[in-house]
Amino acid sequence: SAASECVDCPAGTFAASSTSTSCALANAGNFVADEGAFGEVPCPAGTFSGAAASECLPCEKGTFSNRGSATCASCEAGKTTTVEGANACRDCSSGRIAAGVG
């Protein structure tokens, strides 16, 4: 049957073109914050998302991510992050170790 009205795709989904007949889920590592979007946006570095996300979440302390990440990675031995939402790990200063991370 013919469509009786046009409706916005909900947050977390998008319509890639004006001829779309269904809303596509945002891919993991991307998000769609607003209703009626026509594309998805990569999560900024230091954040991550699963599929159909309307926002990206910050990585926990001791983890990091690059732009467009679906997950956060643990820092390697001897490195850590001091804040949530880090995009890189740093070396522990002399005389210190990275404890309880990962």
PDB file of N, CA and C in Angstrom:
ATOM      1  N   SER A   1       0.839  -1.194   0.000  1.00  0.00           N
ATOM      2  CA  SER A   1       0.000   0.000   0.000  1.00  0.00           C
ATOM      3  C   SER A   1       0.875   1.244   0.000  1.00  0.00           C
ATOM      4  N   ALA A   2       0.338   2.334  -0.431  1.00  0.00           N
ATOM      5  CA  ALA A   2       1.069   3.596  -0.521  1.00  0.00           C
ATOM      6  C   ALA A   2       1.247   4.200   0.863  1.00  0.00           C
ATOM      7  N   ALA A   3       2.370   4.885   1.052  1.00  0.00           N
ATOM      8  CA  ALA A   3       2.635   5.551   2.332  1.00  0.00           C
ATOM      9  C   ALA A   3       1.715   6.763   2.462  1.00  0.00           C
ATOM     10  N   SER A   4       1.121   6.906   3.638  1.00  0.00           N
ATOM     11  CA  SER A   4       0.206   8.024   3.844  1.00  0.00           C
ATOM     12  C   SER A   4       0.900   9.261   4.399  1.00  0.00           C
ATOM     13  N   GLU A   5       2.112   9.077   4.937  1.00  0.00           N
ATOM     14  CA  GLU A   5       2.865  10.215   5.442  1.00  0.00           C
ATOM     15  C   GLU A   5       4.341   9.856   5.563  1.00  0.00           C
ATOM     16  N   CYS A   6       5.166  10.872   5.630  1.00  0.00           N
ATOM     17  CA  CYS A   6       6.597  10.672   5.829  1.00  0.00           C
ATOM     18  C   CYS A   6       6.883  10.846   7.314  1.00  0.00           C
ATOM     19  N   VAL A   7       7.684   9.949   7.873  1.00  0.00           N
ATOM     20  CA  VAL A   7       8.016  10.022   9.296  1.00  0.00           C
ATOM     21  C   VAL A   7       9.535  10.002   9.460  1.00  0.00           C
ATOM     22  N   ASP A   8      10.001  10.660  10.517  1.00  0.00           N
ATOM     23  CA  ASP A   8      11.429  10.688  10.816  1.00  0.00           C
ATOM     24  C   ASP A   8      11.896   9.347  11.350  1.00  0.00           C
ATOM     25  N   CYS A   9      13.103   8.967  10.985  1.00  0.00           N
ATOM     26  CA  CYS A   9      13.738   7.813  11.611  1.00  0.00           C
ATOM     27  C   CYS A   9      14.123   8.227  13.037  1.00  0.00           C
ATOM     28  N   PRO A  10      13.972   7.327  14.016  1.00  0.00           N
ATOM     29  CA  PRO A  10      14.329   7.683  15.395  1.00  0.00           C
ATOM     30  C   PRO A  10      15.834   7.801  15.589  1.00  0.00           C
ATOM     31  N   ALA A  11      16.243   8.442  16.667  1.00  0.00           N
ATOM     32  CA  ALA A  11      17.665   8.522  17.016  1.00  0.00           C
ATOM     33  C   ALA A  11      18.238   7.105  17.046  1.00  0.00           C
ATOM     34  N   GLY A  12      19.489   6.966  16.625  1.00  0.00           N
ATOM     35  CA  GLY A  12      20.120   5.652  16.545  1.00  0.00           C
ATOM     36  C   GLY A  12      19.925   4.978  15.203  1.00  0.00           C
ATOM     37  N   THR A  13      19.095   5.602  14.353  1.00  0.00           N
ATOM     38  CA  THR A  13      18.845   5.085  13.008  1.00  0.00           C
ATOM     39  C   THR A  13      18.879   6.249  12.028  1.00  0.00           C
ATOM     40  N   PHE A  14      18.927   5.916  10.730  1.00  0.00           N
ATOM     41  CA  PHE A  14      18.954   6.964   9.708  1.00  0.00           C
ATOM     42  C   PHE A  14      18.382   6.445   8.401  1.00  0.00           C
ATOM     43  N   ALA A  15      17.977   7.364   7.542  1.00  0.00           N
ATOM     44  CA  ALA A  15      17.539   7.046   6.187  1.00  0.00           C
ATOM     45  C   ALA A  15      18.597   7.610   5.249  1.00  0.00           C
ATOM     46  N   ALA A  16      19.278   6.752   4.513  1.00  0.00           N
ATOM     47  CA  ALA A  16      20.412   7.167   3.692  1.00  0.00           C
ATOM     48  C   ALA A  16      19.999   8.008   2.480  1.00  0.00           C
ATOM     49  N   SER A  17      18.758   7.889   2.036  1.00  0.00           N
ATOM     50  CA  SER A  17      18.310   8.686   0.887  1.00  0.00           C
ATOM     51  C   SER A  17      16.828   9.010   1.027  1.00  0.00           C
ATOM     52  N   SER A  18      16.367   9.924   0.199  1.00  0.00           N
ATOM     53  CA  SER A  18      14.959  10.324   0.247  1.00  0.00           C
ATOM     54  C   SER A  18      14.035   9.223  -0.252  1.00  0.00           C
ATOM     55  N   THR A  19      14.593   8.188  -0.875  1.00  0.00           N
ATOM     56  CA  THR A  19      13.769   7.081  -1.361  1.00  0.00           C
ATOM     57  C   THR A  19      13.846   5.854  -0.440  1.00  0.00           C
ATOM     58  N   SER A  20      14.499   6.000   0.726  1.00  0.00           N
ATOM     59  CA  SER A  20      14.587   4.873   1.668  1.00  0.00           C
ATOM     60  C   SER A  20      13.194   4.469   2.127  1.00  0.00           C
ATOM     61  N   THR A  21      12.988   3.163   2.271  1.00  0.00           N
ATOM     62  CA  THR A  21      11.706   2.661   2.737  1.00  0.00           C
ATOM     63  C   THR A  21      11.781   2.131   4.166  1.00  0.00           C
ATOM     64  N   SER A  22      12.992   2.133   4.734  1.00  0.00           N
ATOM     65  CA  SER A  22      13.154   1.722   6.125  1.00  0.00           C
ATOM     66  C   SER A  22      14.338   2.482   6.713  1.00  0.00           C
ATOM     67  N   CYS A  23      14.404   2.511   8.025  1.00  0.00           N
ATOM     68  CA  CYS A  23      15.493   3.177   8.733  1.00  0.00           C
ATOM     69  C   CYS A  23      16.614   2.179   8.971  1.00  0.00           C
ATOM     70  N   ALA A  24      17.831   2.582   8.707  1.00  0.00           N
ATOM     71  CA  ALA A  24      19.008   1.733   8.932  1.00  0.00           C
ATOM     72  C   ALA A  24      19.555   1.991  10.328  1.00  0.00           C
ATOM     73  N   LEU A  25      20.011   0.932  10.994  1.00  0.00           N
ATOM     74  CA  LEU A  25      20.624   1.086  12.311  1.00  0.00           C
ATOM     75  C   LEU A  25      22.017   1.677  12.163  1.00  0.00           C
ATOM     76  N   ALA A  26      22.376   2.571  13.064  1.00  0.00           N
ATOM     77  CA  ALA A  26      23.756   3.061  13.099  1.00  0.00           C
ATOM     78  C   ALA A  26      24.668   1.869  13.375  1.00  0.00           C
ATOM     79  N   ASN A  27      25.773   1.794  12.684  1.00  0.00           N
ATOM     80  CA  ASN A  27      26.744   0.718  12.880  1.00  0.00           C
ATOM     81  C   ASN A  27      27.497   0.922  14.184  1.00  0.00           C
ATOM     82  N   ALA A  28      27.992  -0.162  14.759  1.00  0.00           N
ATOM     83  CA  ALA A  28      28.815  -0.068  15.962  1.00  0.00           C
ATOM     84  C   ALA A  28      29.995   0.852  15.679  1.00  0.00           C
ATOM     85  N   GLY A  29      30.321   1.721  16.634  1.00  0.00           N
ATOM     86  CA  GLY A  29      31.386   2.696  16.446  1.00  0.00           C
ATOM     87  C   GLY A  29      30.899   4.013  15.873  1.00  0.00           C
ATOM     88  N   ASN A  30      29.607   4.076  15.585  1.00  0.00           N
ATOM     89  CA  ASN A  30      28.970   5.286  15.051  1.00  0.00           C
ATOM     90  C   ASN A  30      27.732   5.599  15.879  1.00  0.00           C
ATOM     91  N   PHE A  31      27.197   6.798  15.683  1.00  0.00           N
ATOM     92  CA  PHE A  31      25.971   7.158  16.392  1.00  0.00           C
ATOM     93  C   PHE A  31      25.127   8.092  15.544  1.00  0.00           C
ATOM     94  N   VAL A  32      23.840   8.179  15.890  1.00  0.00           N
ATOM     95  CA  VAL A  32      22.913   9.115  15.273  1.00  0.00           C
ATOM     96  C   VAL A  32      22.156   9.757  16.434  1.00  0.00           C
ATOM     97  N   ALA A  33      22.461  11.020  16.714  1.00  0.00           N
ATOM     98  CA  ALA A  33      21.914  11.678  17.898  1.00  0.00           C
ATOM     99  C   ALA A  33      20.479  12.164  17.719  1.00  0.00           C
ATOM    100  N   ASP A  34      20.114  12.541  16.502  1.00  0.00           N
ATOM    101  CA  ASP A  34      18.823  13.198  16.290  1.00  0.00           C
ATOM    102  C   ASP A  34      17.878  12.371  15.436  1.00  0.00           C
ATOM    103  N   GLU A  35      16.598  12.628  15.600  1.00  0.00           N
ATOM    104  CA  GLU A  35      15.596  12.025  14.730  1.00  0.00           C
ATOM    105  C   GLU A  35      15.730  12.636  13.338  1.00  0.00           C
ATOM    106  N   GLY A  36      15.349  11.889  12.325  1.00  0.00           N
ATOM    107  CA  GLY A  36      15.319  12.412  10.967  1.00  0.00           C
ATOM    108  C   GLY A  36      16.690  12.565  10.329  1.00  0.00           C
ATOM    109  N   ALA A  37      17.672  11.817  10.787  1.00  0.00           N
ATOM    110  CA  ALA A  37      19.029  11.934  10.240  1.00  0.00           C
ATOM    111  C   ALA A  37      19.153  11.191   8.916  1.00  0.00           C
ATOM    112  N   PHE A  38      20.095  11.632   8.076  1.00  0.00           N
ATOM    113  CA  PHE A  38      20.335  10.967   6.796  1.00  0.00           C
ATOM    114  C   PHE A  38      21.700  10.294   6.755  1.00  0.00           C
ATOM    115  N   GLY A  39      22.388  10.221   7.894  1.00  0.00           N
ATOM    116  CA  GLY A  39      23.673   9.544   7.953  1.00  0.00           C
ATOM    117  C   GLY A  39      24.102   9.341   9.388  1.00  0.00           C
ATOM    118  N   GLU A  40      25.144   8.543   9.568  1.00  0.00           N
ATOM    119  CA  GLU A  40      25.680   8.285  10.896  1.00  0.00           C
ATOM    120  C   GLU A  40      27.003   9.019  11.056  1.00  0.00           C
ATOM    121  N   VAL A  41      27.428   9.202  12.306  1.00  0.00           N
ATOM    122  CA  VAL A  41      28.648   9.939  12.615  1.00  0.00           C
ATOM    123  C   VAL A  41      29.572   9.025  13.418  1.00  0.00           C
ATOM    124  N   PRO A  42      30.868   8.973  13.078  1.00  0.00           N
ATOM    125  CA  PRO A  42      31.793   8.145  13.870  1.00  0.00           C
ATOM    126  C   PRO A  42      31.927   8.679  15.292  1.00  0.00           C
ATOM    127  N   CYS A  43      32.044   7.779  16.251  1.00  0.00           N
ATOM    128  CA  CYS A  43      32.306   8.197  17.627  1.00  0.00           C
ATOM    129  C   CYS A  43      33.673   8.865  17.688  1.00  0.00           C
ATOM    130  N   PRO A  44      33.798   9.938  18.471  1.00  0.00           N
ATOM    131  CA  PRO A  44      35.111  10.572  18.631  1.00  0.00           C
ATOM    132  C   PRO A  44      36.088   9.633  19.344  1.00  0.00           C
ATOM    133  N   ALA A  45      37.368   9.862  19.151  1.00  0.00           N
ATOM    134  CA  ALA A  45      38.383   9.097  19.877  1.00  0.00           C
ATOM    135  C   ALA A  45      38.126   9.239  21.370  1.00  0.00           C
ATOM    136  N   GLY A  46      38.339   8.156  22.109  1.00  0.00           N
ATOM    137  CA  GLY A  46      38.087   8.157  23.547  1.00  0.00           C
ATOM    138  C   GLY A  46      36.691   7.711  23.924  1.00  0.00           C
ATOM    139  N   THR A  47      35.878   7.401  22.909  1.00  0.00           N
ATOM    140  CA  THR A  47      34.514   6.929  23.146  1.00  0.00           C
ATOM    141  C   THR A  47      34.247   5.696  22.289  1.00  0.00           C
ATOM    142  N   PHE A  48      33.085   5.051  22.528  1.00  0.00           N
ATOM    143  CA  PHE A  48      32.708   3.858  21.773  1.00  0.00           C
ATOM    144  C   PHE A  48      31.193   3.760  21.735  1.00  0.00           C
ATOM    145  N   SER A  49      30.678   2.896  20.859  1.00  0.00           N
ATOM    146  CA  SER A  49      29.236   2.622  20.823  1.00  0.00           C
ATOM    147  C   SER A  49      28.980   1.262  20.220  1.00  0.00           C
ATOM    148  N   GLY A  50      27.851   0.682  20.591  1.00  0.00           N
ATOM    149  CA  GLY A  50      27.337  -0.505  19.935  1.00  0.00           C
ATOM    150  C   GLY A  50      26.461  -0.069  18.772  1.00  0.00           C
ATOM    151  N   ALA A  51      25.790  -1.025  18.130  1.00  0.00           N
ATOM    152  CA  ALA A  51      24.898  -0.716  17.016  1.00  0.00           C
ATOM    153  C   ALA A  51      23.671   0.038  17.519  1.00  0.00           C
ATOM    154  N   ALA A  52      23.080   0.838  16.655  1.00  0.00           N
ATOM    155  CA  ALA A  52      21.850   1.601  16.918  1.00  0.00           C
ATOM    156  C   ALA A  52      22.008   2.601  18.056  1.00  0.00           C
ATOM    157  N   ALA A  53      23.207   3.153  18.222  1.00  0.00           N
ATOM    158  CA  ALA A  53      23.466   4.082  19.325  1.00  0.00           C
ATOM    159  C   ALA A  53      23.016   5.500  18.984  1.00  0.00           C
ATOM    160  N   SER A  54      22.474   6.192  19.975  1.00  0.00           N
ATOM    161  CA  SER A  54      22.139   7.598  19.813  1.00  0.00           C
ATOM    162  C   SER A  54      23.206   8.492  20.450  1.00  0.00           C
ATOM    163  N   GLU A  55      24.187   7.859  21.114  1.00  0.00           N
ATOM    164  CA  GLU A  55      25.311   8.594  21.687  1.00  0.00           C
ATOM    165  C   GLU A  55      26.485   7.634  21.857  1.00  0.00           C
ATOM    166  N   CYS A  56      27.668   8.197  22.027  1.00  0.00           N
ATOM    167  CA  CYS A  56      28.862   7.399  22.295  1.00  0.00           C
ATOM    168  C   CYS A  56      29.186   7.533  23.775  1.00  0.00           C
ATOM    169  N   LEU A  57      29.726   6.474  24.342  1.00  0.00           N
ATOM    170  CA  LEU A  57      30.051   6.456  25.766  1.00  0.00           C
ATOM    171  C   LEU A  57      31.553   6.564  25.949  1.00  0.00           C
ATOM    172  N   PRO A  58      32.008   7.240  27.019  1.00  0.00           N
ATOM    173  CA  PRO A  58      33.455   7.372  27.223  1.00  0.00           C
ATOM    174  C   PRO A  58      34.092   6.057  27.645  1.00  0.00           C
ATOM    175  N   CYS A  59      35.332   5.845  27.212  1.00  0.00           N
ATOM    176  CA  CYS A  59      36.099   4.684  27.659  1.00  0.00           C
ATOM    177  C   CYS A  59      36.419   4.836  29.139  1.00  0.00           C
ATOM    178  N   GLU A  60      36.452   3.715  29.859  1.00  0.00           N
ATOM    179  CA  GLU A  60      36.784   3.731  31.287  1.00  0.00           C
ATOM    180  C   GLU A  60      38.265   4.015  31.472  1.00  0.00           C
ATOM    181  N   LYS A  61      38.641   4.435  32.688  1.00  0.00           N
ATOM    182  CA  LYS A  61      40.056   4.609  33.011  1.00  0.00           C
ATOM    183  C   LYS A  61      40.781   3.300  32.727  1.00  0.00           C
ATOM    184  N   GLY A  62      42.001   3.394  32.203  1.00  0.00           N
ATOM    185  CA  GLY A  62      42.783   2.207  31.871  1.00  0.00           C
ATOM    186  C   GLY A  62      42.495   1.653  30.491  1.00  0.00           C
ATOM    187  N   THR A  63      41.565   2.304  29.749  1.00  0.00           N
ATOM    188  CA  THR A  63      41.253   1.896  28.386  1.00  0.00           C
ATOM    189  C   THR A  63      41.250   3.126  27.489  1.00  0.00           C
ATOM    190  N   PHE A  64      41.276   2.883  26.166  1.00  0.00           N
ATOM    191  CA  PHE A  64      41.284   3.982  25.196  1.00  0.00           C
ATOM    192  C   PHE A  64      40.624   3.521  23.909  1.00  0.00           C
ATOM    193  N   SER A  65      40.338   4.465  23.026  1.00  0.00           N
ATOM    194  CA  SER A  65      39.822   4.108  21.699  1.00  0.00           C
ATOM    195  C   SER A  65      40.224   5.148  20.676  1.00  0.00           C
ATOM    196  N   ASN A  66      40.234   4.713  19.426  1.00  0.00           N
ATOM    197  CA  ASN A  66      40.418   5.606  18.291  1.00  0.00           C
ATOM    198  C   ASN A  66      39.046   6.037  17.792  1.00  0.00           C
ATOM    199  N   ARG A  67      39.008   6.973  16.860  1.00  0.00           N
ATOM    200  CA  ARG A  67      37.752   7.448  16.270  1.00  0.00           C
ATOM    201  C   ARG A  67      37.018   6.275  15.627  1.00  0.00           C
ATOM    202  N   GLY A  68      35.699   6.217  15.821  1.00  0.00           N
ATOM    203  CA  GLY A  68      34.882   5.197  15.180  1.00  0.00           C
ATOM    204  C   GLY A  68      34.993   3.816  15.790  1.00  0.00           C
ATOM    205  N   SER A  69      35.265   3.734  17.093  1.00  0.00           N
ATOM    206  CA  SER A  69      35.476   2.433  17.744  1.00  0.00           C
ATOM    207  C   SER A  69      34.181   1.861  18.327  1.00  0.00           C
ATOM    208  N   ALA A  70      34.051   0.534  18.193  1.00  0.00           N
ATOM    209  CA  ALA A  70      32.923  -0.186  18.781  1.00  0.00           C
ATOM    210  C   ALA A  70      33.236  -0.619  20.211  1.00  0.00           C
ATOM    211  N   THR A  71      34.511  -0.663  20.573  1.00  0.00           N
ATOM    212  CA  THR A  71      34.934  -1.055  21.916  1.00  0.00           C
ATOM    213  C   THR A  71      36.149  -0.227  22.316  1.00  0.00           C
ATOM    214  N   CYS A  72      36.477  -0.265  23.585  1.00  0.00           N
ATOM    215  CA  CYS A  72      37.692   0.364  24.092  1.00  0.00           C
ATOM    216  C   CYS A  72      38.723  -0.728  24.344  1.00  0.00           C
ATOM    217  N   ALA A  73      39.970  -0.426  24.096  1.00  0.00           N
ATOM    218  CA  ALA A  73      41.053  -1.391  24.289  1.00  0.00           C
ATOM    219  C   ALA A  73      41.772  -1.102  25.597  1.00  0.00           C
ATOM    220  N   SER A  74      42.239  -2.161  26.254  1.00  0.00           N
ATOM    221  CA  SER A  74      43.012  -2.002  27.488  1.00  0.00           C
ATOM    222  C   SER A  74      44.405  -1.486  27.159  1.00  0.00           C
ATOM    223  N   CYS A  75      44.950  -0.695  28.056  1.00  0.00           N
ATOM    224  CA  CYS A  75      46.323  -0.220  27.890  1.00  0.00           C
ATOM    225  C   CYS A  75      47.283  -1.393  28.061  1.00  0.00           C
ATOM    226  N   GLU A  76      48.416  -1.324  27.385  1.00  0.00           N
ATOM    227  CA  GLU A  76      49.424  -2.375  27.518  1.00  0.00           C
ATOM    228  C   GLU A  76      50.131  -2.231  28.857  1.00  0.00           C
ATOM    229  N   ALA A  77      50.853  -3.267  29.241  1.00  0.00           N
ATOM    230  CA  ALA A  77      51.554  -3.284  30.527  1.00  0.00           C
ATOM    231  C   ALA A  77      52.460  -2.071  30.654  1.00  0.00           C
ATOM    232  N   GLY A  78      52.439  -1.442  31.836  1.00  0.00           N
ATOM    233  CA  GLY A  78      53.282  -0.285  32.103  1.00  0.00           C
ATOM    234  C   GLY A  78      52.706   1.034  31.623  1.00  0.00           C
ATOM    235  N   LYS A  79      51.483   0.981  31.046  1.00  0.00           N
ATOM    236  CA  LYS A  79      50.825   2.204  30.570  1.00  0.00           C
ATOM    237  C   LYS A  79      49.424   2.273  31.160  1.00  0.00           C
ATOM    238  N   THR A  80      48.856   3.469  31.224  1.00  0.00           N
ATOM    239  CA  THR A  80      47.503   3.641  31.727  1.00  0.00           C
ATOM    240  C   THR A  80      46.916   4.940  31.199  1.00  0.00           C
ATOM    241  N   THR A  81      45.688   5.215  31.585  1.00  0.00           N
ATOM    242  CA  THR A  81      45.059   6.512  31.351  1.00  0.00           C
ATOM    243  C   THR A  81      44.647   7.041  32.712  1.00  0.00           C
ATOM    244  N   THR A  82      44.618   8.342  32.859  1.00  0.00           N
ATOM    245  CA  THR A  82      44.263   8.921  34.157  1.00  0.00           C
ATOM    246  C   THR A  82      42.823   9.411  34.193  1.00  0.00           C
ATOM    247  N   VAL A  83      42.165   9.424  33.056  1.00  0.00           N
ATOM    248  CA  VAL A  83      40.795   9.934  32.971  1.00  0.00           C
ATOM    249  C   VAL A  83      39.946   9.022  32.092  1.00  0.00           C
ATOM    250  N   GLU A  84      38.637   9.144  32.227  1.00  0.00           N
ATOM    251  CA  GLU A  84      37.732   8.485  31.292  1.00  0.00           C
ATOM    252  C   GLU A  84      37.823   9.201  29.950  1.00  0.00           C
ATOM    253  N   GLY A  85      37.522   8.497  28.884  1.00  0.00           N
ATOM    254  CA  GLY A  85      37.470   9.128  27.565  1.00  0.00           C
ATOM    255  C   GLY A  85      38.824   9.387  26.937  1.00  0.00           C
ATOM    256  N   ALA A  86      39.824   8.572  27.265  1.00  0.00           N
ATOM    257  CA  ALA A  86      41.169   8.777  26.720  1.00  0.00           C
ATOM    258  C   ALA A  86      41.284   8.218  25.308  1.00  0.00           C
ATOM    259  N   ASN A  87      42.124   8.868  24.494  1.00  0.00           N
ATOM    260  CA  ASN A  87      42.372   8.368  23.138  1.00  0.00           C
ATOM    261  C   ASN A  87      43.769   7.766  23.005  1.00  0.00           C
ATOM    262  N   ALA A  88      44.507   7.697  24.111  1.00  0.00           N
ATOM    263  CA  ALA A  88      45.833   7.077  24.112  1.00  0.00           C
ATOM    264  C   ALA A  88      46.225   6.748  25.541  1.00  0.00           C
ATOM    265  N   CYS A  89      47.110   5.786  25.691  1.00  0.00           N
ATOM    266  CA  CYS A  89      47.651   5.441  27.003  1.00  0.00           C
ATOM    267  C   CYS A  89      48.989   6.145  27.181  1.00  0.00           C
ATOM    268  N   ARG A  90      49.374   6.346  28.419  1.00  0.00           N
ATOM    269  CA  ARG A  90      50.655   6.993  28.675  1.00  0.00           C
ATOM    270  C   ARG A  90      51.482   6.115  29.599  1.00  0.00           C
ATOM    271  N   ASP A  91      52.787   6.312  29.551  1.00  0.00           N
ATOM    272  CA  ASP A  91      53.691   5.569  30.418  1.00  0.00           C
ATOM    273  C   ASP A  91      53.487   5.984  31.867  1.00  0.00           C
ATOM    274  N   CYS A  92      53.623   5.034  32.775  1.00  0.00           N
ATOM    275  CA  CYS A  92      53.649   5.373  34.193  1.00  0.00           C
ATOM    276  C   CYS A  92      54.971   6.088  34.472  1.00  0.00           C
ATOM    277  N   SER A  93      54.956   7.026  35.400  1.00  0.00           N
ATOM    278  CA  SER A  93      56.188   7.737  35.724  1.00  0.00           C
ATOM    279  C   SER A  93      57.143   6.805  36.478  1.00  0.00           C
ATOM    280  N   SER A  94      58.408   7.154  36.521  1.00  0.00           N
ATOM    281  CA  SER A  94      59.430   6.341  37.186  1.00  0.00           C
ATOM    282  C   SER A  94      59.014   6.034  38.609  1.00  0.00           C
ATOM    283  N   GLY A  95      59.239   4.788  38.986  1.00  0.00           N
ATOM    284  CA  GLY A  95      58.903   4.359  40.344  1.00  0.00           C
ATOM    285  C   GLY A  95      57.460   3.968  40.536  1.00  0.00           C
ATOM    286  N   ARG A  96      56.652   3.978  39.459  1.00  0.00           N
ATOM    287  CA  ARG A  96      55.230   3.645  39.550  1.00  0.00           C
ATOM    288  C   ARG A  96      54.901   2.530  38.559  1.00  0.00           C
ATOM    289  N   ILE A  97      53.853   1.794  38.847  1.00  0.00           N
ATOM    290  CA  ILE A  97      53.375   0.745  37.938  1.00  0.00           C
ATOM    291  C   ILE A  97      51.897   0.961  37.654  1.00  0.00           C
ATOM    292  N   ALA A  98      51.412   0.368  36.583  1.00  0.00           N
ATOM    293  CA  ALA A  98      49.993   0.404  36.272  1.00  0.00           C
ATOM    294  C   ALA A  98      49.339  -0.781  36.968  1.00  0.00           C
ATOM    295  N   ALA A  99      48.590  -0.509  38.008  1.00  0.00           N
ATOM    296  CA  ALA A  99      47.967  -1.586  38.803  1.00  0.00           C
ATOM    297  C   ALA A  99      46.456  -1.565  38.601  1.00  0.00           C
ATOM    298  N   GLY A 100      45.871  -2.742  38.526  1.00  0.00           N
ATOM    299  CA  GLY A 100      44.412  -2.881  38.499  1.00  0.00           C
ATOM    300  C   GLY A 100      43.747  -2.321  37.265  1.00  0.00           C
ATOM    301  N   VAL A 101      44.422  -2.294  36.134  1.00  0.00           N
ATOM    302  CA  VAL A 101      43.794  -1.831  34.901  1.00  0.00           C
ATOM    303  C   VAL A 101      43.646  -2.987  33.928  1.00  0.00           C
ATOM    304  N   GLY A 102      42.711  -2.824  33.006  1.00  0.00           N
ATOM    305  CA  GLY A 102      42.536  -3.835  31.962  1.00  0.00           C
ATOM    306  C   GLY A 102      41.659  -4.971  32.348  1.00  0.00           C
TER     307      GLY A 102
END
